[in-house]
Amino acid sequence: MEKINLSAYHPILSVEENIVFANNGNIVLCYKVDLPEIYSLSEKDFEVIHGAWFQAFKSLPVGTVIHKQDVYQKTAYTAECLPNNSFLERATYDYFKGREYLEHRCYLFFTLPFNKALNAAKYTNPFRKVEKGILKKMDGNVQEFIANIGDAVSYINNSRKISFSPLVSEEILQLTYDYFNGFNEGFDTDILLQKNNIVIGDHYFDVIAVNSELCFGESVQSSKNNDKFTSDDFIFHQGFIDGLGLNLNENHIVNQIIYLDDKHKWRKLLDKKIEELNKSSNFGTQNKVVLKKIEEIVGKINEDDSSRIIRGHLNVVFWDSNQQRLSSIVSKIKTEFKELDIIPYYPNGEERKQYIMNSYCCFSSNFSNEDLYITDLKHALCLYLNNTNYLSDATGVIFNDRQHNIPVLKDVWDEQKKRINARNFAIFAPTGEGKSFLANNILRQYFESNVRLVIIDLGGSYSKFAKLYPDDHIILRYEQGKNLGINPFYISDINDITPERLEDLCVFLLELLASDSYNSKVQEVAIKKILRYYYKNVILDHSLTSLYNFIELKKETLSHTLHLQAQHFNIGDFLHIMSEYVGDGLYSFLFEVSEDQTYRIEDKKLIVFELDEVKDNKEILSVMLKLIKSAIQRTIWQNKAEKGIILFDEFAKQLKFENVLESVEFYYQAIRKQNGAIGIVLQSINQLPINATSASILENTQVIYSLHNEKGYDELQKRLNLSSHDLNQLKSIRNNLTGARKYTEMFIKIGKESNIFRLEVPKEVYAAYLTDGAASEAIMAIYNKTKCMKQAINEFIKQQP
């Protein structure tokens, strides 16, 4: 049994920035690699990434060793990025903290080997020169190598899908320590190189490899079908060896090592090998197989001028604290290779030690010809893992990843406008698929991060969530024959009559008039003149009734006084239409209030207008939306630095009336001037009529959420110009509403980025978002007794079996 103590045999002599000077004379440039999210890439994306790797590497100097190392480690989720202040935040934090997932780190090492010939002996002691060490100087060759690598790295970074960042010396030393300390935590240990296994601390290590061109089947490619999500009507793609990445779900490291050789030298050697095999091919099946493989390689090299011959090595190093589990992990890895038509090599004894020791970045030039396959660079790059875990933003709304159901923060506000220019959003899902549940989840988190919310709701879906914040919310519910207490004409001071206020009131009156000449400048000027005259002459109790009475009183002299002509403004028509809203008019109750009540909403962060009793009356709903708009303009939009969201839930019911769409479009235009966003909730995109107004709304909606829809997503794709991969992602949505971890899946597109996310929540959050059914009624019954929603939710949860 051999024993290696890292402190006595350290492989690094010195580190300058991201450049390692190894004890064996190798110089290694070290980078961390940021990869795209798993499931986010299409077949074309995989091809583009493969092409970028090839273009970056094909011109690197002969003798360069490229070592890509993907480290996958079972880790407990810390929840440190989750907020932990409110009742629901704490419930979410506690629920996910400690959940196991597979952490992935990707590194790329470029080695300028001390021995450029790259002809290592079969068994090389990687620590052999550690006592005196070989320190290669920063001569012209080294500087040229660094410049070449810099060009390759810049090329990859410009491809936008993948980005490199140099490792710093602390990271390099930590990586070295972790590797030779066997990823044990909390103590230092030695490496025990035993005949039948390798033990480092509490972990048993093993390795399985692809070390010969004979291992490969008919072909490799940049991607393959993902059998889990592919169905009869669509194909979902994954990377060619993704089964050895996150999907393996074990502690392991995938090492992909490429030796860039002299194309002409190897072509001659291969031609010689073919000649020898042709003479001996009659002496056995194996010789025929080898001959066929080598002829294929030479054929590819000859027909493609851009080809670059390489020697390569792929291995999977894996470990577990239970030695018995290693055999089951071997079986899993072999099964994955079999799926790829690759027959791997399982090393034992000295070979196993060599493979594990030489898979450390400073030693990856130590593999011998017997450990390497010969192929073309394009072929070898198909064996790259090109995606990683879901990526959390620094801040955002919490969803869950599709791999481990751990929380992922997605910045759907995008303060810096890196992904989107308009942060408006839309939620699409049929009845029963969880639209309001999702909307509750998004809005609650916005609210708790100090965003002001205005919800215009026709379904009563937000009252439980709102009641968790008794001091910060107000629910204004329309009841038949009553008003909302909003008086657009109310002023507390004559100084309130600013040009902006007059513009707003003018628009309000024009909308009430539903005038054909809505955009007529002369009509707008006339109304503003009348309003200024009204406020100058009427000092108190301003209201629509007061304005109506003033105009009726002055109708004979008004035109002459204000220099108005009949074609500018028809006073008779105005009084006739407005008579419906004053006195004994049919809808006069909407404007009866003379004292404005909007001050009640001025300091509220969460304002819910519940209009479910009015949803079938076109006229009342239209006026209600205009009154709400007026209240929003005078209160919420006064502070442009304050973030705000306006949500239209059950939007389809409002869209039955044509003038409602125009009213909503106003919000989309006005929100641009504010630090805010508009959200709409629809059962189907077909509920938006196909016209210029809808097109404008969709164009200004750059965050899309779609839940499961068994009727399909073709219309969604067509009207939102979704890509074919977006459509495949939508079709791959699968919900799981049974078992311990229930979740729904959803498609989220932020600008051009899209993926499938999950929504899994703790019991407390689930109870807060329930919008109907017996459970919701039970919670409300407890609340009516306790008047405390937090207490009601906790009591309800205790009552559950």
Short mmCIF file of C-alpha atoms in Angstrom, two decimals, residues 422-629:
data_model
loop_
_atom_site.label_atom_id
_atom_site.label_comp_id
_atom_site.label_asym_id
_atom_site.label_seq_id
_atom_site.Cartn_x
_atom_site.Cartn_y
_atom_site.Cartn_z
CA ALA A 422 -39.97 46.18 -21.00
CA ARG A 423 -40.61 44.21 -17.81
CA ASN A 424 -44.35 43.72 -18.48
CA PHE A 425 -45.44 40.09 -18.14
CA ALA A 426 -48.25 37.75 -19.17
CA ILE A 427 -49.41 34.45 -17.64
CA PHE A 428 -51.17 31.93 -19.92
CA ALA A 429 -52.94 28.82 -18.64
CA PRO A 430 -56.37 27.16 -18.90
CA THR A 431 -58.75 27.01 -15.93
CA GLY A 432 -57.49 24.80 -13.12
CA GLU A 433 -53.82 24.83 -14.10
CA GLY A 434 -52.79 27.34 -11.43
CA LYS A 435 -52.72 30.81 -13.05
CA SER A 436 -53.75 32.68 -9.92
CA PHE A 437 -51.48 30.50 -7.77
CA LEU A 438 -48.51 31.48 -9.94
CA ALA A 439 -49.58 35.15 -9.98
CA ASN A 440 -49.83 35.08 -6.16
CA ASN A 441 -46.31 33.65 -5.98
CA ILE A 442 -44.82 36.30 -8.25
CA LEU A 443 -46.67 39.26 -6.74
CA ARG A 444 -46.14 38.22 -3.10
CA GLN A 445 -42.37 38.14 -3.62
CA TYR A 446 -42.41 41.47 -5.43
CA PHE A 447 -44.46 42.94 -2.58
CA GLU A 448 -42.01 41.66 0.04
CA SER A 449 -39.13 43.22 -1.89
CA ASN A 450 -40.84 46.64 -1.60
CA VAL A 451 -42.65 46.82 -4.96
CA ARG A 452 -46.07 48.49 -4.85
CA LEU A 453 -48.92 46.37 -6.23
CA VAL A 454 -52.27 47.29 -7.75
CA ILE A 455 -54.42 44.26 -8.59
CA ILE A 456 -57.55 44.65 -10.68
CA ASP A 457 -59.28 41.35 -10.00
CA LEU A 458 -62.55 39.89 -11.25
CA GLY A 459 -62.16 36.62 -9.34
CA GLY A 460 -61.32 37.33 -5.67
CA SER A 461 -58.00 35.46 -5.85
CA TYR A 462 -55.75 37.65 -3.70
CA SER A 463 -57.55 38.31 -0.43
CA LYS A 464 -55.75 35.65 1.67
CA PHE A 465 -52.33 36.77 0.50
CA ALA A 466 -53.32 40.42 1.15
CA LYS A 467 -54.62 39.69 4.66
CA LEU A 468 -51.17 38.47 5.72
CA TYR A 469 -50.17 42.15 5.68
CA PRO A 470 -53.02 43.86 7.56
CA ASP A 471 -51.39 47.30 7.79
CA ASP A 472 -50.13 47.43 4.21
CA HIS A 473 -53.12 46.41 2.12
CA ILE A 474 -56.54 47.67 1.19
CA ILE A 475 -59.25 45.79 -0.70
CA LEU A 476 -61.74 48.02 -2.53
CA ARG A 477 -64.69 45.86 -3.51
CA TYR A 478 -67.40 47.06 -5.86
CA GLU A 479 -70.92 46.43 -4.62
CA GLN A 480 -74.04 46.90 -6.71
CA GLY A 481 -75.31 50.49 -6.68
CA LYS A 482 -72.34 51.84 -4.73
CA ASN A 483 -69.27 53.81 -5.66
CA LEU A 484 -65.60 53.12 -4.95
CA GLY A 485 -65.07 56.47 -3.29
CA ILE A 486 -62.85 57.77 -6.09
CA ASN A 487 -63.46 61.34 -7.21
CA PRO A 488 -61.11 62.22 -10.11
CA PHE A 489 -62.01 65.93 -9.83
CA TYR A 490 -61.16 66.33 -6.16
CA ILE A 491 -58.33 68.73 -5.32
CA SER A 492 -57.00 69.69 -1.92
CA ASP A 493 -55.35 72.84 -3.22
CA ILE A 494 -55.57 75.00 -6.35
CA ASN A 495 -51.90 74.15 -6.91
CA ASP A 496 -53.01 70.59 -7.72
CA ILE A 497 -54.18 71.90 -11.11
CA THR A 498 -50.97 71.32 -13.00
CA PRO A 499 -50.77 70.83 -16.77
CA GLU A 500 -50.30 67.10 -16.15
CA ARG A 501 -53.45 66.96 -13.98
CA LEU A 502 -55.46 68.81 -16.61
CA GLU A 503 -54.21 66.38 -19.27
CA ASP A 504 -55.30 63.41 -17.13
CA LEU A 505 -58.77 64.87 -16.48
CA CYS A 506 -59.15 65.72 -20.15
CA VAL A 507 -58.37 62.11 -21.16
CA PHE A 508 -60.81 60.88 -18.48
CA LEU A 509 -63.64 63.00 -19.86
CA LEU A 510 -62.89 62.09 -23.47
CA GLU A 511 -63.02 58.41 -22.55
CA LEU A 512 -66.35 58.90 -20.83
CA LEU A 513 -67.61 60.70 -23.92
CA ALA A 514 -66.32 57.81 -26.08
CA SER A 515 -65.84 60.50 -28.68
CA ASP A 516 -65.10 59.57 -32.29
CA SER A 517 -62.68 62.45 -32.39
CA TYR A 518 -60.76 61.03 -29.40
CA ASN A 519 -57.46 62.27 -30.77
CA SER A 520 -58.72 65.61 -31.95
CA LYS A 521 -56.38 68.25 -30.63
CA VAL A 522 -59.00 71.01 -30.86
CA GLN A 523 -61.39 69.04 -28.68
CA GLU A 524 -58.68 68.38 -26.07
CA VAL A 525 -57.77 72.08 -25.94
CA ALA A 526 -61.44 73.01 -25.52
CA ILE A 527 -61.94 70.62 -22.59
CA LYS A 528 -58.77 71.84 -20.87
CA LYS A 529 -59.96 75.45 -21.25
CA ILE A 530 -63.30 74.53 -19.66
CA LEU A 531 -61.59 72.68 -16.80
CA ARG A 532 -59.29 75.61 -16.01
CA TYR A 533 -62.30 77.98 -16.10
CA TYR A 534 -64.25 75.61 -13.81
CA TYR A 535 -61.50 75.36 -11.18
CA LYS A 536 -60.98 79.13 -11.30
CA ASN A 537 -64.64 79.80 -10.56
CA VAL A 538 -65.65 76.87 -8.36
CA ILE A 539 -63.65 76.83 -5.13
CA LEU A 540 -65.12 73.85 -3.18
CA ASP A 541 -66.74 70.42 -3.62
CA HIS A 542 -65.34 69.59 -7.02
CA SER A 543 -66.88 66.55 -8.69
CA LEU A 544 -68.34 65.42 -12.01
CA THR A 545 -71.78 66.60 -10.86
CA SER A 546 -70.36 69.98 -9.92
CA LEU A 547 -68.60 70.26 -13.31
CA TYR A 548 -71.80 69.21 -15.12
CA ASN A 549 -73.89 71.80 -13.25
CA PHE A 550 -71.29 74.52 -13.89
CA ILE A 551 -71.24 73.86 -17.65
CA GLU A 552 -75.05 73.70 -17.81
CA LEU A 553 -75.26 77.00 -15.94
CA LYS A 554 -72.72 78.67 -18.23
CA LYS A 555 -73.64 76.97 -21.51
CA GLU A 556 -74.99 80.16 -23.10
CA THR A 557 -71.84 82.20 -22.40
CA LEU A 558 -69.15 79.52 -22.20
CA SER A 559 -68.33 79.45 -25.91
CA HIS A 560 -68.01 83.20 -26.12
CA THR A 561 -66.01 83.51 -22.88
CA LEU A 562 -63.51 80.82 -23.83
CA HIS A 563 -63.53 81.54 -27.59
CA LEU A 564 -64.87 78.09 -28.40
CA GLN A 565 -66.54 77.25 -31.69
CA ALA A 566 -69.19 74.57 -32.18
CA GLN A 567 -66.82 72.36 -34.22
CA HIS A 568 -64.29 72.51 -31.39
CA PHE A 569 -66.62 71.32 -28.66
CA ASN A 570 -70.34 70.52 -28.68
CA ILE A 571 -71.65 71.53 -25.25
CA GLY A 572 -75.08 70.04 -25.89
CA ASP A 573 -73.63 66.60 -26.73
CA PHE A 574 -71.38 66.77 -23.68
CA LEU A 575 -74.27 67.50 -21.32
CA HIS A 576 -76.45 64.86 -22.95
CA ILE A 577 -73.86 62.06 -22.54
CA MET A 578 -72.79 63.13 -19.04
CA SER A 579 -76.40 63.25 -17.83
CA GLU A 580 -76.16 59.44 -17.50
CA TYR A 581 -73.57 59.89 -14.74
CA VAL A 582 -75.15 62.67 -12.68
CA GLY A 583 -78.42 63.48 -10.93
CA ASP A 584 -80.92 60.69 -11.56
CA GLY A 585 -78.86 59.26 -14.44
CA LEU A 586 -78.56 55.47 -14.74
CA TYR A 587 -74.95 55.37 -13.52
CA SER A 588 -74.96 58.47 -11.30
CA PHE A 589 -74.17 56.33 -8.22
CA LEU A 590 -70.63 55.81 -9.59
CA PHE A 591 -69.87 59.52 -9.14
CA GLU A 592 -72.05 60.44 -6.16
CA VAL A 593 -69.14 60.94 -3.81
CA SER A 594 -67.95 64.51 -3.55
CA GLU A 595 -65.19 63.89 -0.98
CA ASP A 596 -62.35 61.90 -2.51
CA GLN A 597 -61.31 58.74 -0.70
CA THR A 598 -58.14 58.00 -2.64
CA TYR A 599 -56.07 59.17 0.32
CA ARG A 600 -56.93 55.74 1.77
CA ILE A 601 -54.72 54.10 -0.85
CA GLU A 602 -51.88 56.64 -0.83
CA ASP A 603 -49.78 54.82 1.77
CA LYS A 604 -50.87 51.26 0.94
CA LYS A 605 -48.34 49.00 -0.78
CA LEU A 606 -50.95 46.43 -1.82
CA ILE A 607 -54.21 47.66 -3.36
CA VAL A 608 -56.78 45.18 -4.62
CA PHE A 609 -59.80 46.32 -6.63
CA GLU A 610 -62.31 43.46 -6.60
CA LEU A 611 -64.75 44.00 -9.44
CA ASP A 612 -66.30 40.53 -9.73
CA GLU A 613 -69.85 41.89 -9.24
CA VAL A 614 -69.42 44.18 -12.25
CA LYS A 615 -67.76 41.82 -14.70
CA ASP A 616 -70.79 41.46 -16.99
CA ASN A 617 -71.71 45.15 -17.24
CA LYS A 618 -69.75 46.84 -20.00
CA GLU A 619 -70.56 50.40 -18.99
CA ILE A 620 -69.87 50.06 -15.26
CA LEU A 621 -66.69 48.06 -15.80
CA SER A 622 -65.43 50.61 -18.29
CA VAL A 623 -66.09 53.50 -15.91
CA MET A 624 -64.59 51.57 -12.99
CA LEU A 625 -61.34 51.06 -14.93
CA LYS A 626 -61.25 54.78 -15.74
CA LEU A 627 -61.81 55.71 -12.09
CA ILE A 628 -59.11 53.26 -10.95
CA LYS A 629 -56.76 54.70 -13.55
#
